[in-house]
């Protein structure tokens, strides 16, 4: 993280989930829209997000998160399906 004075703080994250997804149509129901999780300040929303990413993950990495942890979500295009995405979610290390 860069500071206004030009210094920076190095942050370390541990990957907790990696999964395929896609950008869903507005009318599609019962799908996980990870990209709508922009505000996880509510403990219930945070818990549900963590449960959903762990459930969607291709690998059991043995890493989870608790409310208050800082998460980083990276998403890139994936051509396995139309509007496909590959997503990696990581938790900041203490």
mmCIF file of N, CA and C in Angstrom:
data_model
loop_
_atom_site.group_PDB
_atom_site.id
_atom_site.type_symbol
_atom_site.label_atom_id
_atom_site.label_comp_id
_atom_site.label_asym_id
_atom_site.label_seq_id
_atom_site.Cartn_x
_atom_site.Cartn_y
_atom_site.Cartn_z
ATOM 1 N N UNK A 1 0.856 -1.161 0.000
ATOM 2 C CA UNK A 1 0.000 0.000 0.000
ATOM 3 C C UNK A 1 0.906 1.227 0.000
ATOM 4 N N UNK A 2 0.740 2.076 -1.013
ATOM 5 C CA UNK A 2 1.553 3.288 -1.108
ATOM 6 C C UNK A 2 0.958 4.396 -0.269
ATOM 7 N N UNK A 3 1.841 5.138 0.399
ATOM 8 C CA UNK A 3 1.457 6.261 1.239
ATOM 9 C C UNK A 3 1.710 7.567 0.487
ATOM 10 N N UNK A 4 1.046 8.662 0.872
ATOM 11 C CA UNK A 4 1.239 9.947 0.200
ATOM 12 C C UNK A 4 2.688 10.434 0.195
ATOM 13 N N UNK A 5 3.471 10.043 1.203
ATOM 14 C CA UNK A 5 4.862 10.493 1.260
ATOM 15 C C UNK A 5 5.801 9.645 0.393
ATOM 16 N N UNK A 6 5.252 8.692 -0.348
ATOM 17 C CA UNK A 6 6.055 7.856 -1.235
ATOM 18 C C UNK A 6 6.505 6.548 -0.610
ATOM 19 N N UNK A 7 6.313 6.395 0.680
ATOM 20 C CA UNK A 7 6.659 5.131 1.332
ATOM 21 C C UNK A 7 5.550 4.114 1.060
ATOM 22 N N UNK A 8 5.795 2.888 1.430
ATOM 23 C CA UNK A 8 4.774 1.862 1.231
ATOM 24 C C UNK A 8 4.847 0.817 2.324
ATOM 25 N N UNK A 9 3.752 0.128 2.463
ATOM 26 C CA UNK A 9 3.661 -0.983 3.394
ATOM 27 C C UNK A 9 3.397 -2.240 2.581
ATOM 28 N N UNK A 10 4.184 -3.249 2.790
ATOM 29 C CA UNK A 10 4.000 -4.513 2.083
ATOM 30 C C UNK A 10 2.985 -5.365 2.838
ATOM 31 N N UNK A 11 1.985 -5.835 2.128
ATOM 32 C CA UNK A 11 0.954 -6.683 2.710
ATOM 33 C C UNK A 11 1.120 -8.102 2.187
ATOM 34 N N UNK A 12 0.835 -9.075 3.024
ATOM 35 C CA UNK A 12 0.926 -10.479 2.640
ATOM 36 C C UNK A 12 -0.453 -11.114 2.785
ATOM 37 N N UNK A 13 -0.827 -11.896 1.777
ATOM 38 C CA UNK A 13 -2.120 -12.564 1.766
ATOM 39 C C UNK A 13 -1.930 -14.060 1.561
ATOM 40 N N UNK A 14 -2.859 -14.846 2.088
ATOM 41 C CA UNK A 14 -2.880 -16.291 1.905
ATOM 42 C C UNK A 14 -4.124 -16.650 1.100
ATOM 43 N N UNK A 15 -3.939 -17.389 0.019
ATOM 44 C CA UNK A 15 -5.074 -17.779 -0.822
ATOM 45 C C UNK A 15 -5.968 -18.737 -0.048
ATOM 46 N N UNK A 16 -7.272 -18.437 -0.075
ATOM 47 C CA UNK A 16 -8.222 -19.303 0.614
ATOM 48 C C UNK A 16 -9.208 -19.974 -0.329
ATOM 49 N N UNK A 17 -9.346 -19.447 -1.565
ATOM 50 C CA UNK A 17 -10.276 -20.052 -2.519
ATOM 51 C C UNK A 17 -9.890 -19.660 -3.938
ATOM 52 N N UNK A 18 -10.141 -20.570 -4.863
ATOM 53 C CA UNK A 18 -9.959 -20.320 -6.296
ATOM 54 C C UNK A 18 -11.075 -21.070 -7.007
ATOM 55 N N UNK A 19 -11.812 -20.354 -7.860
ATOM 56 C CA UNK A 19 -12.967 -20.988 -8.493
ATOM 57 C C UNK A 19 -13.303 -20.333 -9.827
ATOM 58 N N UNK A 20 -14.044 -21.082 -10.634
ATOM 59 C CA UNK A 20 -14.587 -20.550 -11.881
ATOM 60 C C UNK A 20 -15.960 -19.960 -11.595
ATOM 61 N N UNK A 21 -16.268 -18.901 -12.298
ATOM 62 C CA UNK A 21 -17.581 -18.280 -12.187
ATOM 63 C C UNK A 21 -17.912 -17.637 -13.519
ATOM 64 N N UNK A 22 -18.888 -16.774 -13.520
ATOM 65 C CA UNK A 22 -19.227 -16.031 -14.718
ATOM 66 C C UNK A 22 -20.029 -14.804 -14.309
ATOM 67 N N UNK A 23 -20.218 -13.900 -15.250
ATOM 68 C CA UNK A 23 -21.097 -12.761 -15.035
ATOM 69 C C UNK A 23 -22.497 -13.249 -15.409
ATOM 70 N N UNK A 24 -23.376 -13.243 -14.430
ATOM 71 C CA UNK A 24 -24.708 -13.806 -14.624
ATOM 72 C C UNK A 24 -25.690 -12.762 -15.137
ATOM 73 N N UNK A 25 -26.682 -13.228 -15.874
ATOM 74 C CA UNK A 25 -27.756 -12.356 -16.344
ATOM 75 C C UNK A 25 -28.587 -11.895 -15.148
ATOM 76 N N UNK A 26 -29.199 -10.747 -15.272
ATOM 77 C CA UNK A 26 -29.982 -10.164 -14.183
ATOM 78 C C UNK A 26 -31.088 -11.100 -13.716
ATOM 79 N N UNK A 27 -31.700 -11.819 -14.625
ATOM 80 C CA UNK A 27 -32.839 -12.666 -14.262
ATOM 81 C C UNK A 27 -32.447 -14.061 -13.767
ATOM 82 N N UNK A 28 -31.162 -14.390 -13.771
ATOM 83 C CA UNK A 28 -30.739 -15.707 -13.276
ATOM 84 C C UNK A 28 -30.841 -15.734 -11.753
ATOM 85 N N UNK A 29 -31.422 -16.815 -11.245
ATOM 86 C CA UNK A 29 -31.636 -16.953 -9.812
ATOM 87 C C UNK A 29 -30.750 -18.044 -9.241
ATOM 88 N N UNK A 30 -30.569 -17.989 -7.927
ATOM 89 C CA UNK A 30 -29.805 -18.991 -7.186
ATOM 90 C C UNK A 30 -28.384 -19.151 -7.706
ATOM 91 N N UNK A 31 -27.740 -18.029 -8.001
ATOM 92 C CA UNK A 31 -26.346 -18.037 -8.430
ATOM 93 C C UNK A 31 -25.544 -17.147 -7.482
ATOM 94 N N UNK A 32 -24.258 -17.397 -7.388
ATOM 95 C CA UNK A 32 -23.372 -16.628 -6.513
ATOM 96 C C UNK A 32 -22.694 -15.530 -7.327
ATOM 97 N N UNK A 33 -23.088 -14.313 -7.080
ATOM 98 C CA UNK A 33 -22.498 -13.156 -7.756
ATOM 99 C C UNK A 33 -21.417 -12.575 -6.848
ATOM 100 N N UNK A 34 -20.255 -13.192 -6.873
ATOM 101 C CA UNK A 34 -19.146 -12.761 -6.015
ATOM 102 C C UNK A 34 -18.829 -11.286 -6.215
ATOM 103 N N UNK A 35 -19.049 -10.776 -7.399
ATOM 104 C CA UNK A 35 -18.694 -9.397 -7.754
ATOM 105 C C UNK A 35 -19.639 -8.369 -7.135
ATOM 106 N N UNK A 36 -20.702 -8.796 -6.489
ATOM 107 C CA UNK A 36 -21.581 -7.869 -5.770
ATOM 108 C C UNK A 36 -21.140 -7.687 -4.319
ATOM 109 N N UNK A 37 -20.170 -8.441 -3.882
ATOM 110 C CA UNK A 37 -19.730 -8.384 -2.480
ATOM 111 C C UNK A 37 -18.703 -7.268 -2.298
ATOM 112 N N UNK A 38 -19.179 -6.035 -2.380
ATOM 113 C CA UNK A 38 -18.266 -4.889 -2.248
ATOM 114 C C UNK A 38 -18.277 -4.306 -0.847
ATOM 115 N N UNK A 39 -19.279 -4.651 -0.051
ATOM 116 C CA UNK A 39 -19.368 -4.156 1.322
ATOM 117 C C UNK A 39 -19.684 -5.332 2.229
ATOM 118 N N UNK A 40 -18.665 -5.794 2.936
ATOM 119 C CA UNK A 40 -18.843 -6.934 3.842
ATOM 120 C C UNK A 40 -18.738 -6.486 5.293
ATOM 121 N N UNK A 41 -19.199 -5.269 5.573
ATOM 122 C CA UNK A 41 -19.109 -4.727 6.925
ATOM 123 C C UNK A 41 -20.128 -5.363 7.876
ATOM 124 N N UNK A 42 -21.150 -5.978 7.339
ATOM 125 C CA UNK A 42 -22.127 -6.678 8.167
ATOM 126 C C UNK A 42 -21.605 -8.098 8.427
ATOM 127 N N UNK A 43 -21.547 -8.534 9.689
ATOM 128 C CA UNK A 43 -21.015 -9.876 9.997
ATOM 129 C C UNK A 43 -21.712 -11.008 9.246
ATOM 130 N N UNK A 44 -23.030 -10.901 9.078
ATOM 131 C CA UNK A 44 -23.785 -11.938 8.362
ATOM 132 C C UNK A 44 -23.382 -11.986 6.890
ATOM 133 N N UNK A 45 -23.252 -10.832 6.247
ATOM 134 C CA UNK A 45 -22.832 -10.778 4.844
ATOM 135 C C UNK A 45 -21.427 -11.352 4.679
ATOM 136 N N UNK A 46 -20.536 -11.010 5.616
ATOM 137 C CA UNK A 46 -19.165 -11.523 5.562
ATOM 138 C C UNK A 46 -19.168 -13.042 5.663
ATOM 139 N N UNK A 47 -19.914 -13.567 6.646
ATOM 140 C CA UNK A 47 -19.965 -15.020 6.853
ATOM 141 C C UNK A 47 -20.513 -15.731 5.614
ATOM 142 N N UNK A 48 -21.587 -15.198 5.034
ATOM 143 C CA UNK A 48 -22.177 -15.812 3.844
ATOM 144 C C UNK A 48 -21.202 -15.776 2.662
ATOM 145 N N UNK A 49 -20.492 -14.672 2.488
ATOM 146 C CA UNK A 49 -19.522 -14.569 1.403
ATOM 147 C C UNK A 49 -18.426 -15.627 1.571
ATOM 148 N N UNK A 50 -17.889 -15.736 2.768
ATOM 149 C CA UNK A 50 -16.829 -16.725 3.023
ATOM 150 C C UNK A 50 -17.354 -18.139 2.775
ATOM 151 N N UNK A 51 -18.551 -18.443 3.250
ATOM 152 C CA UNK A 51 -19.132 -19.771 3.019
ATOM 153 C C UNK A 51 -19.270 -20.054 1.525
ATOM 154 N N UNK A 52 -19.725 -19.076 0.768
ATOM 155 C CA UNK A 52 -19.946 -19.282 -0.660
ATOM 156 C C UNK A 52 -18.627 -19.444 -1.424
ATOM 157 N N UNK A 53 -17.615 -18.661 -1.093
ATOM 158 C CA UNK A 53 -16.353 -18.823 -1.829
ATOM 159 C C UNK A 53 -15.697 -20.149 -1.485
ATOM 160 N N UNK A 54 -15.786 -20.555 -0.228
ATOM 161 C CA UNK A 54 -15.199 -21.843 0.141
ATOM 162 C C UNK A 54 -15.950 -22.994 -0.510
ATOM 163 N N UNK A 55 -17.253 -22.865 -0.628
ATOM 164 C CA UNK A 55 -18.060 -23.891 -1.274
ATOM 165 C C UNK A 55 -17.749 -23.979 -2.774
ATOM 166 N N UNK A 56 -17.491 -22.834 -3.397
ATOM 167 C CA UNK A 56 -17.214 -22.795 -4.836
ATOM 168 C C UNK A 56 -15.771 -23.176 -5.174
ATOM 169 N N UNK A 57 -14.895 -23.142 -4.191
ATOM 170 C CA UNK A 57 -13.470 -23.343 -4.444
ATOM 171 C C UNK A 57 -13.169 -24.707 -5.061
ATOM 172 N N UNK A 58 -12.248 -24.706 -5.995
ATOM 173 C CA UNK A 58 -11.803 -25.943 -6.640
ATOM 174 C C UNK A 58 -10.910 -26.776 -5.731
ATOM 175 N N UNK A 59 -10.328 -26.131 -4.730
ATOM 176 C CA UNK A 59 -9.355 -26.780 -3.846
ATOM 177 C C UNK A 59 -9.705 -26.486 -2.399
ATOM 178 N N UNK A 60 -9.442 -27.441 -1.536
ATOM 179 C CA UNK A 60 -9.551 -27.203 -0.102
ATOM 180 C C UNK A 60 -8.167 -26.794 0.371
ATOM 181 N N UNK A 61 -7.996 -25.507 0.588
ATOM 182 C CA UNK A 61 -6.688 -24.976 0.963
ATOM 183 C C UNK A 61 -6.502 -24.897 2.472
ATOM 184 N N UNK A 62 -7.535 -25.273 3.220
ATOM 185 C CA UNK A 62 -7.431 -25.274 4.670
ATOM 186 C C UNK A 62 -7.349 -23.874 5.272
ATOM 187 N N UNK A 63 -7.786 -22.872 4.528
ATOM 188 C CA UNK A 63 -7.736 -21.488 4.995
ATOM 189 C C UNK A 63 -9.158 -20.950 5.016
ATOM 190 N N UNK A 64 -9.503 -20.247 6.055
ATOM 191 C CA UNK A 64 -10.802 -19.597 6.135
ATOM 192 C C UNK A 64 -10.596 -18.185 6.665
ATOM 193 N N UNK A 65 -11.673 -17.489 6.930
ATOM 194 C CA UNK A 65 -11.585 -16.115 7.435
ATOM 195 C C UNK A 65 -12.647 -15.909 8.489
ATOM 196 N N UNK A 66 -12.367 -14.991 9.380
ATOM 197 C CA UNK A 66 -13.337 -14.607 10.395
ATOM 198 C C UNK A 66 -13.682 -13.145 10.185
ATOM 199 N N UNK A 67 -14.833 -12.741 10.698
ATOM 200 C CA UNK A 67 -15.284 -11.367 10.542
ATOM 201 C C UNK A 67 -14.197 -10.407 11.028
ATOM 202 N N UNK A 68 -13.927 -9.421 10.234
ATOM 203 C CA UNK A 68 -12.881 -8.451 10.550
ATOM 204 C C UNK A 68 -11.611 -8.684 9.759
ATOM 205 N N UNK A 69 -11.434 -9.896 9.201
ATOM 206 C CA UNK A 69 -10.272 -10.156 8.355
ATOM 207 C C UNK A 69 -10.392 -9.344 7.068
ATOM 208 N N UNK A 70 -9.269 -8.980 6.522
ATOM 209 C CA UNK A 70 -9.241 -8.237 5.259
ATOM 210 C C UNK A 70 -9.077 -9.233 4.121
ATOM 211 N N UNK A 71 -9.984 -9.154 3.137
ATOM 212 C CA UNK A 71 -9.960 -10.072 2.002
ATOM 213 C C UNK A 71 -9.581 -9.332 0.728
ATOM 214 N N UNK A 72 -8.944 -10.055 -0.168
ATOM 215 C CA UNK A 72 -8.579 -9.549 -1.491
ATOM 216 C C UNK A 72 -9.176 -10.508 -2.512
ATOM 217 N N UNK A 73 -9.964 -9.977 -3.445
ATOM 218 C CA UNK A 73 -10.568 -10.790 -4.492
ATOM 219 C C UNK A 73 -10.006 -10.355 -5.836
ATOM 220 N N UNK A 74 -9.418 -11.301 -6.557
ATOM 221 C CA UNK A 74 -8.871 -11.056 -7.891
ATOM 222 C C UNK A 74 -9.699 -11.846 -8.890
ATOM 223 N N UNK A 75 -10.042 -11.212 -9.991
ATOM 224 C CA UNK A 75 -10.894 -11.853 -10.990
ATOM 225 C C UNK A 75 -10.341 -11.549 -12.379
ATOM 226 N N UNK A 76 -10.311 -12.575 -13.219
ATOM 227 C CA UNK A 76 -9.847 -12.388 -14.589
ATOM 228 C C UNK A 76 -10.756 -13.163 -15.534
ATOM 229 N N UNK A 77 -10.706 -12.817 -16.785
ATOM 230 C CA UNK A 77 -11.525 -13.518 -17.779
ATOM 231 C C UNK A 77 -11.076 -14.970 -17.905
ATOM 232 N N UNK A 78 -12.028 -15.827 -18.161
ATOM 233 C CA UNK A 78 -11.754 -17.232 -18.409
ATOM 234 C C UNK A 78 -12.687 -17.665 -19.529
ATOM 235 N N UNK A 79 -12.169 -18.377 -20.474
ATOM 236 C CA UNK A 79 -12.946 -18.692 -21.662
ATOM 237 C C UNK A 79 -13.593 -20.073 -21.616
ATOM 238 N N UNK A 80 -13.790 -20.609 -20.412
ATOM 239 C CA UNK A 80 -14.451 -21.911 -20.306
ATOM 240 C C UNK A 80 -15.936 -21.807 -20.632
ATOM 241 N N UNK A 81 -16.487 -20.585 -20.526
ATOM 242 C CA UNK A 81 -17.888 -20.327 -20.860
ATOM 243 C C UNK A 81 -18.019 -18.852 -21.219
ATOM 244 N N UNK A 82 -19.121 -18.484 -21.842
ATOM 245 C CA UNK A 82 -19.343 -17.075 -22.173
ATOM 246 C C UNK A 82 -19.400 -16.244 -20.891
ATOM 247 N N UNK A 83 -18.691 -15.128 -20.879
ATOM 248 C CA UNK A 83 -18.603 -14.239 -19.714
ATOM 249 C C UNK A 83 -17.993 -14.948 -18.505
ATOM 250 N N UNK A 84 -17.128 -15.933 -18.775
ATOM 251 C CA UNK A 84 -16.498 -16.699 -17.703
ATOM 252 C C UNK A 84 -15.464 -15.899 -16.943
ATOM 253 N N UNK A 85 -15.250 -16.278 -15.701
ATOM 254 C CA UNK A 85 -14.260 -15.648 -14.843
ATOM 255 C C UNK A 85 -13.537 -16.721 -14.044
ATOM 256 N N UNK A 86 -12.264 -16.437 -13.744
ATOM 257 C CA UNK A 86 -11.529 -17.240 -12.771
ATOM 258 C C UNK A 86 -11.247 -16.307 -11.609
ATOM 259 N N UNK A 87 -11.569 -16.756 -10.396
ATOM 260 C CA UNK A 87 -11.526 -15.893 -9.222
ATOM 261 C C UNK A 87 -10.605 -16.503 -8.164
ATOM 262 N N UNK A 88 -9.793 -15.648 -7.552
ATOM 263 C CA UNK A 88 -8.948 -16.043 -6.430
ATOM 264 C C UNK A 88 -9.264 -15.098 -5.276
ATOM 265 N N UNK A 89 -9.520 -15.670 -4.106
ATOM 266 C CA UNK A 89 -9.792 -14.866 -2.906
ATOM 267 C C UNK A 89 -8.729 -15.219 -1.869
ATOM 268 N N UNK A 90 -8.149 -14.174 -1.276
ATOM 269 C CA UNK A 90 -7.098 -14.365 -0.280
ATOM 270 C C UNK A 90 -7.401 -13.547 0.967
ATOM 271 N N UNK A 91 -6.885 -14.026 2.090
ATOM 272 C CA UNK A 91 -7.031 -13.355 3.382
ATOM 273 C C UNK A 91 -5.701 -12.745 3.770
ATOM 274 N N UNK A 92 -5.736 -11.507 4.259
ATOM 275 C CA UNK A 92 -4.508 -10.855 4.690
ATOM 276 C C UNK A 92 -3.931 -11.577 5.895
ATOM 277 N N UNK A 93 -2.649 -11.805 5.874
ATOM 278 C CA UNK A 93 -1.961 -12.443 6.987
ATOM 279 C C UNK A 93 -1.749 -11.420 8.094
ATOM 280 N N UNK A 94 -1.738 -11.918 9.318
ATOM 281 C CA UNK A 94 -1.551 -11.035 10.475
ATOM 282 C C UNK A 94 -0.131 -10.509 10.535
#
